[in-house]
Amino acid sequence: MQEELRTFLDQYVGCIRKNAEEMMDKAMPEADEELFSLYEKTGNRLRYEEVYFTRRKYLAVFGCLAILDGAETYVKKLVEVLKGICAEECWALPAHVHRDVDPDWRVCVDLFASETAQALAEIISLAGDVLPEDVRQEVRENIFRRVMNPFLESEPPYLPWEGADHNWNAVCGGNVGCIGMYLMKDEPERLNALLERLQRSLTHYIGGFAEDGTCMEGLDYFSYGFAYYVGFAEMLYRYTNGKTDLLAQEKCHKIALFQQKCYFPSGRTLSFSDGNSRDSYRMGLSCYLAMRYPDMVLPPVSVARGFEGDSCFRFLCNLRDVLWTRDYLKEEEKKQAAESVPGESCAAKGKESAKTDENKVMVLTAAQWNIAHGKSGGGMACKGGHNGEPHNHNDVGSFLYMLGDEMLLTDLGAGEYTKQYFGPERYQILCNSSFGHSVPILDGEGQKAGAEYGCSSFSADGRGGCEIHFAHAYGDSRVKELVRSFSYDPETEVLEIADELEAEGDVPLWENLVTQYRPEIRNGQVWIVGEKYACRVETQDLAGGFLVEEKKNSSHKGVLESVYCISWEVPARNGNTEVRKCRFRVVPAEK
């Protein structure tokens, strides 16, 4: 694996240099008022953000290269970029400011204003004297005016993120803390008070993870928030000469191991909530955690996030993808030399063994997730939970099914982030609603949003079986009980599901399955055929036939995609309209 990591590192830095060559003679695009106001007028975020993050790409490319090798040509371009960033009217995104009611909207410590400030602070601190003093002073002034002073002069909690239990707390707080340690060393009392305040805040971020370490917002949000938490923790550890270690708590150890549980052997990932089924991981963060926790296993290098893989070009993460990966390689080389073992170190071999011997079934009890790996490299995952989770989807009792690297029954994950996506219309959007998930539909209605609508009982046997009681998710007083049972065999990769509904009166039950492959009805069965794999859905419990409806979903990148919803009505049992039962199987099939 060491050789793969060296290749990754060479390609990562090579990509930064290639971008520098292409961007050297180009000016940054202008983030103008017309684009900024587009969100307010239409709810569209992508057009302004495309320009905004291209500007941050310039900052990442030339900032990293100025630190990594300090060549004069890079530094000269960096000066131009730094002045351009300082000239921006607002560092926050339009979605996070309220110009109609806030006269001070230009100063807003959101995710991206704090990321920008941290990047600038790190660049002027680590690039050192290669930058002109007047430029460094201009940058410093902007950092304090836009980010540090608003926070330092506020009374806790600084809203909306101080003390929050989600990634905003880690990102914004981590950035502010890193900036303080870079730029406030000459004010030790003020700095120490700041660091104590941030540590109190960050306890709530760690508390927001389930007790088993699950990030309920999804894998990408784990990578995002925890990267900034760890970046701050690492700096704080050095600043305090090892006296303060935010990663020493066992909860952080469990959180670190969450990432590897989200990867299927094929490299596909869990996409619950606003997740992504083709997620990539941060190599720098993963290497740092692997140095810290012996049972941390790196996913395949092939699915690590390259420099271009982060469309936001987060400087803290980009630089540490290089520095922490280098540190990991050096540590492995030292271990190897000390053990005098040719090839991989014992530690590395142990990690590969852990990967090979890892259980095929994982139960995250606190999160109520059941994950099973199949022999093709795919698998299944199902969830309980409730409908008031962070980045919630109305998806209690939902599941996904994969063969190899093809998700044949899908969890759509995050949709396009718009004003409507985070507003009252959220659950009218397919990927957030029950109709965009493989869950029962009761009397034409999906589940309701809110923490009170959820799973009343969740149990899993650790062998692929799982039972979820989720009548409460629908908010229908007529529904007395709704139980969904899963049985999955990792060897045959057959998934069996049984639903049982008990109601007071007649409550029609329709099954709903979601796929992004156009299904076919063959001999009373539903066939879903991918590029390499196929499966069929079998059931005897249907009144009439299968219905297939094509719908549209705007992906997280704003691409309109086809989604196929397969549904059928479940008949009453022996004429008793108060009881409905359905058993269906998902079976691998030859194409």
Short mmCIF file of C-alpha atoms in Angstrom, two decimals, residues 277-469:
data_model
loop_
_atom_site.label_atom_id
_atom_site.label_comp_id
_atom_site.label_asym_id
_atom_site.label_seq_id
_atom_site.Cartn_x
_atom_site.Cartn_y
_atom_site.Cartn_z
CA SER A 277 -23.18 6.57 -2.99
CA ARG A 278 -19.93 7.30 -4.82
CA ASP A 279 -18.23 9.20 -2.04
CA SER A 280 -14.48 9.63 -1.84
CA TYR A 281 -12.41 10.04 1.30
CA ARG A 282 -9.83 12.57 2.39
CA MET A 283 -6.46 10.90 2.29
CA GLY A 284 -4.77 13.36 4.65
CA LEU A 285 -7.43 13.04 7.33
CA SER A 286 -7.49 9.24 6.98
CA CYS A 287 -3.70 8.96 7.23
CA TYR A 288 -3.64 11.15 10.32
CA LEU A 289 -6.35 9.06 11.97
CA ALA A 290 -4.56 5.85 10.97
CA MET A 291 -1.44 7.12 12.72
CA ARG A 292 -3.53 7.81 15.79
CA TYR A 293 -5.78 4.73 15.95
CA PRO A 294 -4.28 1.30 15.14
CA ASP A 295 -7.63 -0.19 14.02
CA MET A 296 -8.29 2.59 11.54
CA VAL A 297 -8.29 1.01 8.05
CA LEU A 298 -7.68 3.03 4.92
CA PRO A 299 -10.27 2.37 2.20
CA PRO A 300 -8.89 1.51 -1.25
CA VAL A 301 -6.56 4.23 -2.53
CA SER A 302 -8.51 4.14 -5.80
CA VAL A 303 -11.47 5.88 -4.15
CA ALA A 304 -9.46 8.55 -2.32
CA ARG A 305 -10.33 12.13 -3.22
CA GLY A 306 -7.85 13.78 -5.54
CA PHE A 307 -7.22 17.51 -5.61
CA GLU A 308 -9.96 18.07 -8.20
CA GLY A 309 -12.35 15.88 -6.21
CA ASP A 310 -13.14 18.67 -3.77
CA SER A 311 -15.24 21.15 -5.73
CA CYS A 312 -15.00 23.64 -2.83
CA PHE A 313 -11.17 23.46 -2.74
CA ARG A 314 -10.92 23.61 1.03
CA PHE A 315 -7.41 24.77 1.76
CA LEU A 316 -7.02 23.18 5.18
CA CYS A 317 -7.87 19.78 3.71
CA ASN A 318 -5.89 20.23 0.48
CA LEU A 319 -2.67 21.09 2.28
CA ARG A 320 -3.10 18.28 4.81
CA ASP A 321 -3.81 15.77 2.07
CA VAL A 322 -0.16 16.36 1.20
CA LEU A 323 1.43 16.94 4.61
CA TRP A 324 -0.38 14.24 6.61
CA THR A 325 0.03 11.64 3.87
CA ARG A 326 3.76 12.38 3.84
CA ASP A 327 3.84 12.01 7.63
CA TYR A 328 2.05 8.67 7.45
CA LEU A 329 4.50 7.35 4.86
CA LYS A 330 7.46 8.47 6.97
CA GLU A 331 6.01 6.77 10.03
CA GLU A 332 5.44 3.54 8.14
CA GLU A 333 9.00 3.65 6.78
CA LYS A 334 10.36 4.11 10.31
CA LYS A 335 8.34 1.15 11.58
CA GLN A 336 9.53 -0.93 8.68
CA ALA A 337 13.15 -0.07 9.33
CA ALA A 338 12.81 -0.77 13.04
CA GLU A 339 11.20 -4.14 12.44
CA SER A 340 13.69 -5.06 9.71
CA VAL A 341 10.92 -6.68 7.70
CA PRO A 342 11.13 -6.43 3.91
CA GLY A 343 8.10 -5.09 2.08
CA GLU A 344 5.23 -3.81 4.16
CA SER A 345 5.53 -3.16 7.87
CA CYS A 346 3.81 -5.42 10.36
CA ALA A 347 1.44 -2.57 11.16
CA ALA A 348 0.48 -2.22 7.52
CA LYS A 349 0.03 -5.97 7.16
CA GLY A 350 -2.10 -5.97 10.27
CA LYS A 351 -4.34 -3.34 8.78
CA GLU A 352 -4.71 -5.29 5.56
CA SER A 353 -5.57 -8.34 7.63
CA ALA A 354 -8.13 -6.35 9.55
CA LYS A 355 -9.65 -5.31 6.25
CA THR A 356 -9.77 -8.89 4.99
CA ASP A 357 -11.17 -10.32 8.20
CA GLU A 358 -13.66 -7.52 8.83
CA ASN A 359 -17.16 -8.74 9.60
CA LYS A 360 -19.48 -8.94 6.64
CA VAL A 361 -22.29 -7.54 8.77
CA MET A 362 -22.06 -4.38 10.86
CA VAL A 363 -24.77 -3.09 13.18
CA LEU A 364 -24.63 0.55 14.27
CA THR A 365 -27.07 0.21 17.13
CA ALA A 366 -27.27 3.84 18.23
CA ALA A 367 -27.86 5.06 14.67
CA GLN A 368 -30.10 2.05 13.92
CA TRP A 369 -28.21 1.13 10.76
CA ASN A 370 -27.70 -2.44 9.56
CA ILE A 371 -24.97 -2.95 6.92
CA ALA A 372 -24.09 -6.22 5.21
CA HIS A 373 -21.45 -6.94 2.56
CA GLY A 374 -22.07 -9.45 -0.22
CA LYS A 375 -19.54 -11.64 -1.97
CA SER A 376 -19.77 -9.61 -5.21
CA GLY A 377 -18.44 -6.55 -3.39
CA GLY A 378 -21.88 -5.03 -2.98
CA GLY A 379 -24.36 -5.63 -0.20
CA MET A 380 -27.36 -4.10 1.49
CA ALA A 381 -28.02 -1.53 4.17
CA CYS A 382 -31.20 -0.54 5.97
CA LYS A 383 -32.04 1.99 8.63
CA GLY A 384 -34.45 2.81 11.40
CA GLY A 385 -34.00 6.16 13.10
CA HIS A 386 -36.45 9.06 12.96
CA ASN A 387 -37.44 11.88 10.66
CA GLY A 388 -35.84 14.69 12.61
CA GLU A 389 -32.26 13.69 11.93
CA PRO A 390 -29.66 16.16 10.60
CA HIS A 391 -30.14 16.65 6.84
CA ASN A 392 -33.20 14.49 7.30
CA HIS A 393 -34.98 12.44 4.65
CA ASN A 394 -38.33 10.83 5.44
CA ASP A 395 -36.80 7.38 5.12
CA VAL A 396 -37.36 5.30 8.26
CA GLY A 397 -37.30 1.62 7.25
CA SER A 398 -35.63 2.29 3.91
CA PHE A 399 -32.89 0.17 2.33
CA LEU A 400 -30.49 -0.06 -0.58
CA TYR A 401 -29.27 -3.11 -2.49
CA MET A 402 -26.05 -3.47 -4.48
CA LEU A 403 -24.37 -6.13 -6.57
CA GLY A 404 -20.72 -5.35 -7.14
CA ASP A 405 -20.43 -1.62 -7.69
CA GLU A 406 -23.97 -1.21 -9.05
CA MET A 407 -26.71 0.07 -6.74
CA LEU A 408 -29.75 -1.64 -8.24
CA LEU A 409 -32.18 -0.48 -5.55
CA THR A 410 -30.96 2.93 -4.62
CA ASP A 411 -30.83 5.53 -1.93
CA LEU A 412 -30.58 8.77 -3.89
CA GLY A 413 -28.64 10.68 -1.25
CA ALA A 414 -28.32 14.46 -1.48
CA GLY A 415 -30.20 16.46 -4.08
CA GLU A 416 -29.36 19.88 -5.47
CA TYR A 417 -28.97 22.38 -2.65
CA THR A 418 -31.38 25.24 -3.35
CA LYS A 419 -33.32 27.69 -1.22
CA GLN A 420 -36.30 25.32 -1.47
CA TYR A 421 -34.20 22.33 -0.39
CA PHE A 422 -33.74 23.84 3.08
CA GLY A 423 -37.14 25.48 3.30
CA PRO A 424 -40.79 24.51 3.79
CA GLU A 425 -40.82 22.76 0.40
CA ARG A 426 -38.06 20.31 1.37
CA TYR A 427 -40.27 17.21 1.46
CA GLN A 428 -41.88 18.00 -1.87
CA ILE A 429 -38.48 17.22 -3.39
CA LEU A 430 -38.29 13.58 -4.49
CA CYS A 431 -35.00 12.56 -2.89
CA ASN A 432 -36.08 13.88 0.52
CA SER A 433 -39.59 12.43 0.52
CA SER A 434 -40.76 8.90 1.27
CA PHE A 435 -41.70 8.54 -2.41
CA GLY A 436 -37.99 8.77 -3.27
CA HIS A 437 -37.12 5.89 -0.91
CA SER A 438 -37.89 2.20 -0.78
CA VAL A 439 -40.49 2.40 2.00
CA PRO A 440 -44.21 1.54 2.21
CA ILE A 441 -46.77 4.15 1.23
CA LEU A 442 -49.89 4.10 3.42
CA ASP A 443 -53.19 5.31 1.97
CA GLY A 444 -51.29 7.36 -0.60
CA GLU A 445 -49.21 9.16 2.03
CA GLY A 446 -45.54 8.97 2.91
CA GLN A 447 -43.91 9.53 6.27
CA LYS A 448 -44.04 12.82 8.16
CA ALA A 449 -41.08 15.01 9.07
CA GLY A 450 -40.08 15.49 12.70
CA ALA A 451 -38.26 13.60 15.42
CA GLU A 452 -41.55 12.28 16.80
CA TYR A 453 -42.09 10.33 13.57
CA GLY A 454 -39.75 7.40 13.67
CA CYS A 455 -38.84 3.89 14.63
CA SER A 456 -40.18 2.54 17.93
CA SER A 457 -38.07 -0.62 17.91
CA PHE A 458 -34.95 -1.72 16.04
CA SER A 459 -33.15 -5.03 16.36
CA ALA A 460 -30.50 -6.78 14.26
CA ASP A 461 -29.02 -10.24 14.65
CA GLY A 462 -25.53 -9.44 13.32
CA ARG A 463 -25.96 -11.99 10.51
CA GLY A 464 -27.89 -9.83 8.06
CA GLY A 465 -31.29 -10.03 9.72
CA CYS A 466 -33.05 -6.92 11.00
CA GLU A 467 -36.50 -5.95 12.28
CA ILE A 468 -37.89 -2.42 12.35
CA HIS A 469 -41.15 -1.24 13.93
#
